Amino acid sequence: MSQEPGLSNLMHEERRFDPPPELAAEANLTVEAYEEAAADRLAFWAKQAERLSWAEPFTDVLDWSDPPFAKWYVGGRLNAAYNCVDRHVEAGRGDKVAYHWVGEPADDTRTITYADLQREVNKASNALVELGVQTGDRVAIYMPMIPETVIAMLACARLGAPHTVVFGGFSADALATRIKDCAARIVITSDGGYRRGSASALKPAVDDAVARCPDVRNVLVVRRTGQDVAWGEKDVWWHEVVDGQSEDHTPEMFDSEHPLYVMYTSGTTGNPKGVLHTTGGYLTGVTYTFWGIFDNKPDTDVYWCSADIGWVTGHSYVVYGPLANGATSVMYEGTPDTPHKGRWWEIIQDYDVTAFYTAPTAIRTCMKWGNQIPAEFDLSSLRLLGSVGESINPEAYVWYRENIGAGTCPVVDTWWQTETGAIMISPLPGVTSGKPGSAMTPIPGISADVVDDTGTPVGKGEGGYLVVTEPWPAMLRTIWGDDQRYKDTYWSRFEGKYFAGDGAKKDDDGDIWLLGRVDDVMNISGHRLSTTEIESALVSHPKVAEAAVVGATDDTTGQAVVAFVILRESAGDGGPDVVQELRDHVAGEIGKIARPRSIMVVPELPKTRSGKIMRRLLRDVAENRDVGDVTTLADSTIMDQIKDGMSTTSED
Ligand code: ATP
Ligand code: MG
């Protein structure tokens, strides 16, 4: 087999940030963990499982006799909701705050202790039983960011009824597809939620979806906004069936491999996949990583992850990871710019948040708005920052560290996926000297590598494909109802290895840099260029806040780089020469080969509803094709705006 060259390694970054000494001195996860896990990986994972309460101990850590179908913690029995809630109350921590919930309207807040959570989850569990929910039944949840969403998830987990949470911004179509795909019989929703200063309806989309899903028996509706809703015979109010229930419910213990939930991927690359996570391994993975990567000290920390619960980040790091650790979290209903662009920073100030976890897209948006906004707030409670969802451009990382983290907070750039369930590659906040833009190394217990086309690990300074080389507890077990797609998508590209679909490189120290989707790789005059480094070069220009690059067919070079950029507000319209300036900047930063053939200044980029850039749509624009499937796009008018402006700014 002829060996294609790996991905080009274009950028070199010299900046390093050591962990603050106080954090390092008290860090939960220390450098010894790497050695311990390397010496005996399964013993390491057995030890991590001790963070949970098991009703029945497991007999084997891993059964990998039928790859790629893994069984973790074989024979163990546990209940996920008991682990997240009851055991903390039993240990005398019932008065501890689980969530400081902040609604979008001013002064609309709720404080929910672990004891409150236990009462509410028990009542909701009893209500679901009354509605006929049995162990193994699927329940769809389509909700805003309100406490009942967490309560509903935990009630399902308590009953062993796998939930599938569908992001509240999705259309009726997307909801119906997901309800059908996993044959949910109950849908939990609300009348609406607050977004951008007004009540936005959810129930009409459910009505529309349920009309197409005759097998749905009931729709359980939380009253959040009080807006008018149409009412059908399947509909029941949450307050009518939940509020009067008994506050007691005895949890059943389930097999470690009992399904916990099905989560559909973001759909960045196309058709979303229904990823199945099970109980013992998943909960071990999120409990360990939340403790270790966010260095959580439950007695003193206030943690906030801004992700919506409709995404895997919300599942693992708003719900299961924090709760299993008995942590105190902030949960916020609304958007970062309502009623003003400093709302997030105000919440951090008001609740003395110590650790904040968000996505690069949000950081770049704040960068676009300008430094003066966070500067108005006291963010001195923060001691750790995190990022997930895309590669964080070095410039955005440094901006985040300086403007939010006072130049002292470590930034953990965490690489993981819906499929991996928990963080896989990340710096350790008390150990690693961070490099802006690098996710650094696999965390203790995880084995990952960068390989070439033949599956051979690449050398230092070379690029290729990211793979996970050993099974891990929080790994997906299959794609719901489609074992073959599970094998084909993840386990067929490289023998015995999990293929993540992402490009990556190892730098001269062997640290890992994520380079973007393999599907987005460009071939320019025989050089294989990934998207991330060119985008980061653009973002390193002081006028640029965000950038997306794609490869478009080109007569002379095979493909040519086409870039789309959003300018910082401080740059105004960028001036008459901005396009040429940016092309030269890229050439200067990483070489002529990467110089974009054309650059278009745009007001927004097409993003999924979880905020990831959808480059496949931009490729359609760059190649003058009709734009493909836009159902997972957050704002469908953006593609029209981009197409309309396209002809005026190309430079050849
Ligand atoms: P689909 O698989 O349906 O196309 P998706 O991959 O966007 O959707 P997610 O599981 O939400 O769905 O996203 C995981 C992907 O996000 C990773 O494969 C990677 O491309 C990107 N990602 C997540 N964290 C990071 C990170 N820290 N650095 C770089 N990329 C990241
Ligand atoms: Mg994916």
XYZ file of C-alpha atoms and ligand atoms in Angstrom:
684
model
C 0.000 0.000 0.000
C 1.389 3.348 -0.976
C 1.742 5.648 1.953
C 0.177 9.051 1.603
C 1.914 11.836 3.430
C 0.447 12.604 6.849
C -1.090 15.978 7.563
C 1.246 18.900 7.314
C 2.502 20.425 10.532
C 2.347 24.149 9.886
C 2.385 26.061 13.120
C 4.868 26.345 15.947
C 3.857 27.785 19.248
C 6.429 28.759 21.831
C 4.271 30.000 24.705
C 4.021 27.841 27.857
C 1.971 28.342 30.997
C 2.954 26.535 34.165
C 0.309 25.510 36.686
C -0.065 27.967 39.573
C 1.978 26.620 42.525
C -0.988 26.697 44.958
C -3.084 24.641 42.598
C -0.248 22.221 41.905
C 0.395 21.723 45.611
C -3.183 20.674 46.311
C -4.092 19.084 42.977
C -6.413 16.086 42.985
C -4.701 14.430 40.050
C -0.919 14.308 40.236
C 1.833 13.200 37.936
C 2.053 9.787 39.643
C -1.306 8.854 38.120
C 0.311 8.557 34.670
C 2.744 5.934 35.947
C 0.162 4.133 37.974
C -2.183 3.833 34.988
C 0.626 2.830 32.643
C 1.799 0.106 35.028
C -1.633 -1.535 35.231
C -4.382 0.134 33.271
C -7.204 -2.115 34.419
C -6.177 -1.884 38.067
C -6.186 1.880 37.652
C -9.729 1.778 36.275
C -10.836 -0.614 39.012
C -9.630 1.962 41.510
C -11.476 4.797 39.761
C -14.693 2.765 39.969
C -14.382 2.917 43.757
C -15.522 6.529 43.496
C -18.995 5.054 42.999
C -21.245 3.137 45.373
C -21.855 -0.368 44.078
C -24.693 -2.507 45.460
C -22.914 -5.547 44.085
C -19.174 -5.471 43.375
C -17.922 -6.259 39.878
C -15.992 -9.447 39.268
C -14.014 -8.327 36.198
C -12.926 -4.850 35.210
C -13.261 -5.399 31.455
C -14.629 -8.038 29.145
C -13.134 -7.383 25.682
C -13.694 -10.877 24.357
C -16.029 -9.683 21.581
C -14.495 -6.448 20.305
C -15.593 -3.784 19.606
C -18.381 -4.615 22.073
C -17.021 -3.886 25.533
C -18.378 -4.750 28.950
C -16.956 -2.804 31.869
C -17.207 -3.697 35.533
C -18.729 -7.065 34.758
C -21.297 -8.299 37.263
C -21.368 -5.031 39.205
C -24.736 -3.528 40.107
C -25.506 0.102 40.841
C -28.013 2.889 40.353
C -26.814 6.084 38.675
C -29.351 8.370 40.401
C -28.516 6.874 43.798
C -24.854 7.647 43.102
C -25.613 11.208 42.022
C -28.066 12.088 44.771
C -29.052 9.721 47.597
C -25.631 8.725 48.772
C -24.684 12.354 49.405
C -27.827 12.861 51.478
C -27.151 9.637 53.396
C -23.651 10.910 54.128
C -25.116 13.998 55.814
C -24.611 16.397 52.913
C -28.291 16.938 52.139
C -28.058 20.671 52.813
C -25.254 21.159 50.375
C -26.227 23.086 47.244
C -26.265 20.951 44.115
C -27.306 23.788 41.791
C -27.471 27.514 41.984
C -29.965 27.827 39.178
C -30.150 31.174 37.392
C -33.087 31.903 35.115
C -32.683 34.338 32.279
C -35.157 36.948 33.630
C -33.662 39.133 36.370
C -33.948 37.774 39.936
C -35.408 34.487 38.767
C -33.225 32.068 40.725
C -33.573 28.795 42.623
C -31.252 27.089 45.058
C -31.440 23.301 44.941
C -29.763 21.227 47.627
C -28.992 17.539 47.376
C -31.937 16.861 49.724
C -34.229 18.905 47.444
C -32.950 16.991 44.471
C -33.626 13.669 46.189
C -37.219 14.619 46.991
C -37.899 15.898 43.489
C -36.251 12.971 41.727
C -38.208 10.517 43.866
C -41.486 12.242 43.111
C -40.725 12.364 39.411
C -39.758 8.684 39.469
C -43.061 7.782 41.100
C -44.893 9.878 38.517
C -43.136 8.148 35.622
C -44.055 4.766 37.103
C -47.669 5.944 37.244
C -47.396 6.853 33.571
C -46.353 3.286 32.876
C -42.617 3.755 32.446
C -40.747 0.508 33.029
C -37.100 -0.422 33.174
C -35.671 -0.339 29.668
C -38.308 2.022 28.199
C -36.925 5.089 26.440
C -37.983 8.575 27.460
C -37.361 11.645 25.290
C -36.605 14.926 27.059
C -36.970 18.224 25.180
C -36.469 20.988 27.664
C -34.927 24.364 28.405
C -32.122 24.684 30.982
C -34.283 24.386 34.086
C -33.903 22.171 37.170
C -36.717 19.876 36.026
C -34.538 18.813 33.116
C -31.940 17.388 35.514
C -34.704 15.945 37.692
C -36.279 14.239 34.685
C -32.953 12.731 33.597
C -32.214 11.433 37.075
C -35.738 10.025 37.447
C -35.228 8.079 34.227
C -31.829 6.864 35.402
C -33.349 5.845 38.714
C -35.900 3.662 36.914
C -33.378 2.279 34.429
C -35.347 3.933 31.611
C -32.734 5.316 29.172
C -33.301 8.966 28.366
C -32.635 10.699 25.134
C -32.331 14.422 25.619
C -32.967 16.428 22.482
C -31.652 19.984 22.460
C -34.535 22.439 22.932
C -33.468 24.475 19.907
C -34.072 21.604 17.511
C -37.025 21.548 15.148
C -40.069 19.293 15.370
C -38.526 17.275 12.543
C -35.301 16.600 14.388
C -37.243 15.735 17.528
C -39.545 13.333 15.672
C -36.594 11.569 14.029
C -34.939 11.011 17.394
C -38.157 9.879 19.125
C -38.692 7.352 16.349
C -35.090 6.203 16.185
C -35.123 5.088 19.802
C -38.877 4.389 20.031
C -39.550 6.648 23.009
C -43.031 6.299 24.480
C -42.969 9.288 26.824
C -41.819 12.828 26.039
C -40.996 15.306 28.799
C -41.085 18.973 27.827
C -42.174 22.396 29.028
C -44.441 25.121 27.737
C -41.301 27.076 26.906
C -38.190 28.697 28.316
C -36.601 32.127 28.357
C -34.147 32.982 25.612
C -32.962 36.406 24.502
C -35.334 38.209 26.809
C -38.598 36.540 25.930
C -40.518 33.345 26.456
C -39.791 31.008 23.605
C -42.189 28.135 23.051
C -41.247 24.444 23.098
C -44.578 22.694 23.250
C -45.689 23.438 19.654
C -42.668 21.554 18.295
C -43.507 18.614 20.553
C -47.130 18.673 19.390
C -45.954 18.618 15.805
C -43.444 15.815 16.442
C -45.827 13.690 18.500
C -48.459 13.946 15.764
C -45.967 12.009 13.642
C -45.051 9.527 16.379
C -48.264 7.618 17.163
C -46.465 5.332 19.636
C -45.861 8.159 22.115
C -48.312 7.555 24.982
C -47.890 10.704 27.044
C -46.321 14.124 27.019
C -45.387 15.415 30.461
C -45.305 19.218 30.443
C -43.496 21.438 32.938
C -44.992 24.909 33.344
C -42.052 27.273 33.052
C -43.221 30.432 31.292
C -46.994 30.213 31.732
C -47.539 30.924 28.027
C -50.589 29.491 26.285
C -50.256 25.938 25.046
C -52.470 23.740 22.943
C -53.618 20.745 24.978
C -54.221 17.249 23.633
C -55.370 14.011 25.205
C -51.821 12.702 25.653
C -50.704 15.801 27.563
C -50.301 15.863 31.337
C -48.984 18.713 33.463
C -45.862 17.965 35.479
C -47.264 19.781 38.524
C -50.433 17.694 38.383
C -48.794 14.295 38.246
C -45.461 14.944 40.015
C -46.200 17.339 42.854
C -48.570 15.070 44.767
C -46.347 11.982 44.618
C -44.633 10.364 47.562
C -41.160 11.682 48.344
C -39.928 8.138 48.837
C -38.751 5.831 46.142
C -36.521 2.808 46.558
C -34.074 2.591 43.682
C -33.535 -0.695 41.920
C -29.923 -1.636 41.257
C -29.012 -2.341 37.647
C -26.290 -4.232 35.887
C -23.211 -2.146 35.149
C -23.985 -2.477 31.423
C -27.598 -1.359 31.739
C -28.271 1.423 29.180
C -28.190 4.881 30.762
C -28.907 7.088 27.769
C -28.839 7.578 24.047
C -27.357 10.875 22.866
C -27.313 11.972 19.254
C -24.040 13.555 18.060
C -23.986 17.217 17.016
C -24.295 16.424 13.333
C -21.329 18.530 12.255
C -20.343 16.034 9.597
C -23.806 14.913 8.564
C -26.389 12.500 9.878
C -26.326 12.352 13.718
C -25.609 9.015 15.360
C -27.512 7.702 18.406
C -24.661 7.005 20.775
C -25.422 4.526 23.560
C -23.865 4.930 26.987
C -24.302 2.426 29.792
C -24.163 2.830 33.541
C -21.039 1.705 35.440
C -18.327 2.569 32.941
C -19.808 5.898 31.906
C -20.362 7.009 35.465
C -16.832 5.991 36.425
C -15.426 7.951 33.477
C -17.262 11.181 34.198
C -16.780 10.963 37.955
C -13.030 10.475 37.651
C -12.505 13.161 35.006
C -14.669 15.747 36.740
C -12.673 15.208 39.933
C -9.317 15.185 38.181
C -9.493 17.569 35.242
C -11.562 20.227 36.999
C -9.700 19.570 40.262
C -13.032 19.752 42.034
C -13.021 20.315 45.784
C -16.693 19.816 46.661
C -16.531 21.838 49.891
C -15.125 25.028 48.439
C -15.573 25.035 44.669
C -18.448 26.466 42.680
C -18.298 25.048 39.210
C -20.080 26.198 36.081
C -20.320 24.539 32.705
C -22.196 26.701 30.210
C -23.116 23.822 27.862
C -26.729 23.005 27.203
C -27.936 19.766 28.751
C -29.003 18.741 25.264
C -25.352 18.023 24.418
C -23.052 15.374 25.780
C -21.068 18.060 27.621
C -24.245 18.888 29.510
C -24.817 15.221 30.347
C -21.291 14.507 31.532
C -20.265 17.847 33.034
C -23.500 19.573 34.066
C -25.318 16.509 35.391
C -23.585 13.178 35.992
C -19.948 14.157 36.690
C -20.624 17.041 39.099
C -23.467 15.288 40.916
C -21.621 11.995 41.359
C -18.870 14.029 43.024
C -21.314 15.914 45.265
C -20.233 19.213 43.721
C -21.952 22.600 43.743
C -22.703 23.926 40.257
C -24.231 26.945 38.622
C -26.822 26.267 35.949
C -27.969 29.122 33.706
C -31.058 29.126 31.525
C -30.368 31.834 28.994
C -27.995 33.366 26.500
C -24.697 35.138 27.310
C -25.893 38.498 25.981
C -29.229 38.822 27.803
C -29.920 41.385 29.115
C -26.336 42.552 28.458
C -23.108 41.138 27.041
C -21.576 40.785 30.491
C -24.238 38.405 31.820
C -21.883 35.394 32.169
C -19.248 37.411 33.951
C -21.865 38.876 36.246
C -22.985 35.349 37.187
C -19.379 34.341 37.914
C -19.045 37.411 40.114
C -22.365 36.863 41.919
C -21.813 33.179 42.711
C -18.044 33.251 43.226
C -17.573 30.655 40.510
C -14.186 28.939 40.823
C -14.115 26.827 37.645
C -15.712 27.680 34.308
C -16.066 25.344 31.322
C -17.209 26.595 27.924
C -16.659 26.274 24.162
C -14.204 28.055 21.839
C -17.067 29.526 19.845
C -18.261 31.355 22.966
C -14.759 32.545 23.770
C -14.298 33.892 20.245
C -17.644 35.655 20.426
C -16.584 37.351 23.662
C -13.296 38.244 21.999
C -15.268 39.822 19.167
C -17.301 41.912 21.625
C -14.120 43.191 23.281
C -12.037 43.069 26.470
C -13.895 45.952 28.101
C -16.928 43.769 28.835
C -15.407 41.165 31.221
C -13.170 43.907 32.655
C -16.223 45.395 34.374
C -16.679 42.372 36.632
C -14.808 40.864 39.544
C -13.715 37.456 38.290
C -11.143 36.873 41.021
C -12.951 33.779 42.374
C -11.916 31.818 39.265
C -9.034 29.370 39.602
C -9.509 27.138 36.554
C -10.875 27.465 33.009
C -11.870 24.782 30.537
C -12.617 24.532 26.830
C -14.330 21.868 24.719
C -15.999 21.370 21.361
C -13.450 22.498 18.818
C -9.781 23.293 18.768
C -9.197 26.446 20.707
C -7.080 28.796 18.610
C -3.971 29.868 20.527
C -5.131 33.502 20.349
C -8.522 32.642 21.860
C -6.823 30.566 24.578
C -4.568 33.444 25.543
C -7.470 35.890 25.440
C -9.481 33.577 27.739
C -6.594 33.116 30.146
C -5.800 36.852 30.278
C -9.253 38.411 30.255
C -11.257 35.844 32.183
C -8.553 34.006 34.103
C -6.548 37.062 35.257
C -3.499 35.655 33.512
C -3.163 32.955 36.176
C -5.874 30.317 35.714
C -4.791 27.178 33.906
C -6.875 26.472 30.796
C -7.744 22.825 30.287
C -8.334 22.213 26.573
C -10.270 18.962 26.768
C -10.627 16.751 23.710
C -13.453 14.235 23.759
C -16.601 13.321 21.872
C -20.185 12.230 22.409
C -18.838 8.775 21.688
C -16.053 8.878 24.269
C -18.462 9.947 27.025
C -15.767 11.647 29.070
C -12.609 13.719 28.644
C -9.803 11.782 26.916
C -6.978 14.180 26.080
C -6.286 17.167 28.290
C -3.664 18.893 30.348
C -3.826 18.156 34.084
C -4.394 21.521 35.761
C -1.903 20.926 38.560
C 0.744 19.149 36.519
C 0.958 20.238 32.900
C 2.708 23.286 31.496
C -0.003 24.209 29.039
C 0.595 25.174 25.434
C -2.099 27.395 23.930
C -3.911 25.366 21.281
C -2.780 21.919 22.379
C -4.897 19.341 24.204
C -1.498 17.943 25.285
C -1.591 14.237 26.227
C -4.077 11.433 26.921
C -5.125 11.598 30.568
C -4.048 8.820 32.962
C -5.933 5.639 32.003
C -6.454 6.612 28.356
C -4.291 5.387 25.481
C -4.439 7.445 22.309
C -2.075 8.071 19.423
C -1.708 9.766 16.067
C -1.236 7.354 13.170
C -0.643 7.528 9.428
C -2.752 5.907 6.704
C -1.387 2.481 7.498
C -2.106 2.761 11.216
C 1.536 3.286 12.147
C 2.170 5.915 14.828
C 3.598 9.099 13.325
C 6.814 10.593 14.635
C 7.225 13.800 16.575
C 6.502 16.832 14.428
C 4.186 14.838 12.134
C 0.453 14.827 11.536
C -2.103 12.079 10.934
C -5.263 10.547 12.382
C -6.248 10.488 16.021
C -7.005 7.007 17.370
C -7.729 5.518 20.773
C -5.716 2.355 21.158
C -7.318 0.699 24.196
C -10.960 0.462 25.297
C -11.992 2.842 28.085
C -14.869 2.722 30.595
C -17.000 5.608 29.243
C -16.737 4.479 25.617
C -19.931 4.204 23.604
C -21.221 0.647 23.459
C -22.861 0.885 20.048
C -24.968 3.125 17.862
C -28.537 2.611 18.975
C -30.063 -0.153 16.886
C -27.149 -0.286 14.452
C -24.202 -2.425 15.555
C -22.910 -2.520 11.999
C -22.710 1.266 11.734
C -20.887 1.235 15.079
C -18.253 -1.137 13.684
C -17.994 0.596 10.321
C -17.752 4.139 11.635
C -15.279 3.677 14.447
C -13.519 0.324 14.281
C -12.951 -0.558 10.628
C -10.526 2.154 9.522
C -7.615 0.928 11.663
C -7.474 -2.662 12.906
C -8.203 -2.876 16.625
C -8.214 0.887 17.115
C -10.993 3.399 17.666
C -10.946 5.975 14.866
C -12.174 9.340 16.100
C -12.551 11.046 12.696
C -10.247 13.893 13.734
C -6.867 14.886 12.360
C -4.060 15.601 14.820
C -0.344 16.103 15.053
C 2.353 15.372 17.579
C 4.665 18.293 18.211
C 8.377 18.017 18.887
C 7.668 17.086 22.510
C 5.091 14.480 21.477
C 2.152 16.598 22.670
C -1.079 16.306 20.693
C -2.693 19.134 18.710
C -6.132 18.588 17.218
C -6.254 19.755 13.600
C -9.936 19.442 12.668
C -12.061 16.795 10.986
C -10.439 14.368 8.637
C -13.362 15.049 6.256
C -12.298 18.692 6.070
C -8.664 18.077 5.105
C -7.602 20.011 1.980
C -5.206 18.836 -0.668
C -3.240 21.800 -2.016
C -0.685 20.914 -4.683
C -0.214 17.515 -3.062
C 0.108 18.858 0.491
C -2.541 17.721 2.910
C -3.530 20.718 5.006
C -5.964 20.602 7.874
C -8.261 23.461 8.792
C -7.282 24.345 12.344
C -3.824 25.790 11.824
C -4.843 28.100 8.988
C -7.843 29.251 11.001
C -5.621 29.865 14.007
C -3.261 31.906 11.852
C -6.191 34.060 10.762
C -7.446 34.446 14.334
C -3.968 35.541 15.411
C -4.453 38.705 13.321
C -5.678 41.512 15.601
C -8.662 42.298 13.377
C -10.044 38.748 13.331
C -12.306 37.086 15.895
C -13.302 33.880 14.086
C -12.320 32.047 10.937
C -13.280 28.988 8.936
C -11.350 27.604 5.997
C -12.333 25.032 3.397
C -10.812 23.544 0.274
C -12.441 24.426 -3.053
C -11.654 22.785 -6.378
C -8.928 24.653 -8.222
C -7.660 24.098 -11.777
C -4.006 24.516 -10.972
C -3.540 23.314 -7.394
C -6.246 20.636 -7.127
C -7.798 22.450 -4.241
C -7.385 25.993 -2.992
C -7.884 27.432 0.464
C -10.996 29.575 0.797
C -11.456 31.432 4.074
C -14.427 33.024 5.808
C -13.716 35.432 8.654
C -15.601 37.399 11.287
C -13.879 40.612 12.358
C -13.570 41.906 15.892
C -15.915 44.804 16.635
C -12.911 47.023 17.334
C -11.772 46.515 13.717
C -14.891 48.084 12.192
C -15.191 46.953 8.563
C -11.511 46.040 8.493
C -10.517 48.741 6.009
C -10.144 48.514 2.214
C -7.130 46.196 2.221
C -8.248 43.752 4.858
C -8.455 40.774 2.509
C -4.951 41.252 1.157
C -3.664 41.940 4.642
C -5.065 38.670 5.949
C -3.793 36.639 3.002
C -0.310 38.008 3.581
C -0.631 37.389 7.298
C -1.361 33.685 6.764
C 1.508 33.387 4.318
C 3.789 35.055 6.858
C 2.627 32.954 9.803
C 2.681 29.525 8.216
C 3.873 29.762 4.645
C 2.695 30.508 1.146
C 1.176 27.092 0.647
C -1.565 28.000 3.125
C -2.300 31.475 1.731
C -6.054 31.604 1.056
C -7.046 32.055 -2.589
C -9.980 34.095 -1.393
C -11.221 35.472 1.880
C -14.715 36.561 2.639
C -15.585 38.805 5.558
C -18.904 37.556 6.960
C -21.168 38.598 9.845
C -21.597 35.028 11.095
C -20.494 31.500 10.287
C -22.718 28.485 9.843
C -22.653 26.607 13.136
C -24.409 23.648 14.622
C -26.646 24.408 17.533
C -23.825 23.421 19.849
C -21.718 26.152 18.253
C -19.391 24.160 16.008
C -18.514 25.503 12.585
C -20.037 23.454 9.752
C -17.391 23.594 7.082
C -19.155 21.241 4.693
C -21.741 23.971 4.024
C -19.020 26.532 3.377
C -17.419 24.116 0.938
C -20.688 24.051 -0.993
C -20.614 27.853 -1.149
C -16.951 27.960 -2.129
C -17.590 25.530 -4.972
C -20.815 27.252 -6.049
C -22.965 24.239 -5.277
C -26.399 24.192 -3.771
C -25.955 24.137 -0.035
C -26.547 20.668 1.430
C -28.439 19.522 4.499
C -28.871 22.439 6.896
C -31.137 20.807 9.477
C -28.580 20.931 12.285
C -27.692 24.553 11.551
C -28.467 27.081 14.281
C -29.580 29.864 11.930
C -30.616 28.863 8.434
C -30.527 32.427 7.033
C -26.758 32.604 7.488
C -26.037 30.551 4.404
C -28.045 32.981 2.278
C -26.195 35.966 3.724
C -22.877 34.298 2.971
C -23.846 33.306 -0.574
C -25.128 36.799 -1.344
C -21.837 38.369 -0.336
C -19.614 35.735 -1.913
C -19.137 37.164 -5.388
C -17.991 40.567 -4.145
C -14.999 39.615 -2.038
C -13.211 36.815 -3.853
C -9.720 37.718 -4.944
C -8.011 35.655 -7.548
P -21.021 14.404 14.235
O -20.172 13.296 14.786
O -22.460 14.063 14.140
O -20.450 15.027 13.006
P -19.789 16.140 16.224
O -18.561 15.318 15.992
O -19.683 17.607 16.074
O -21.007 15.597 15.326
P -19.641 15.926 19.115
O -19.523 14.559 19.656
O -20.452 16.912 19.887
O -20.344 15.841 17.697
O -18.225 16.578 18.927
C -17.014 15.880 19.039
C -15.995 16.530 18.129
O -15.736 17.872 18.565
C -14.642 15.887 18.120
O -14.586 14.776 17.265
C -13.751 17.036 17.640
O -13.821 17.186 16.233
C -14.389 18.233 18.286
N -13.703 18.559 19.563
C -14.185 18.413 20.806
N -13.325 18.872 21.725
C -12.247 19.318 21.064
C -10.994 19.920 21.448
N -10.698 20.171 22.717
N -10.120 20.229 20.464
C -10.423 19.998 19.170
N -11.572 19.462 18.749
C -12.484 19.117 19.674
Mg -18.326 13.325 15.699
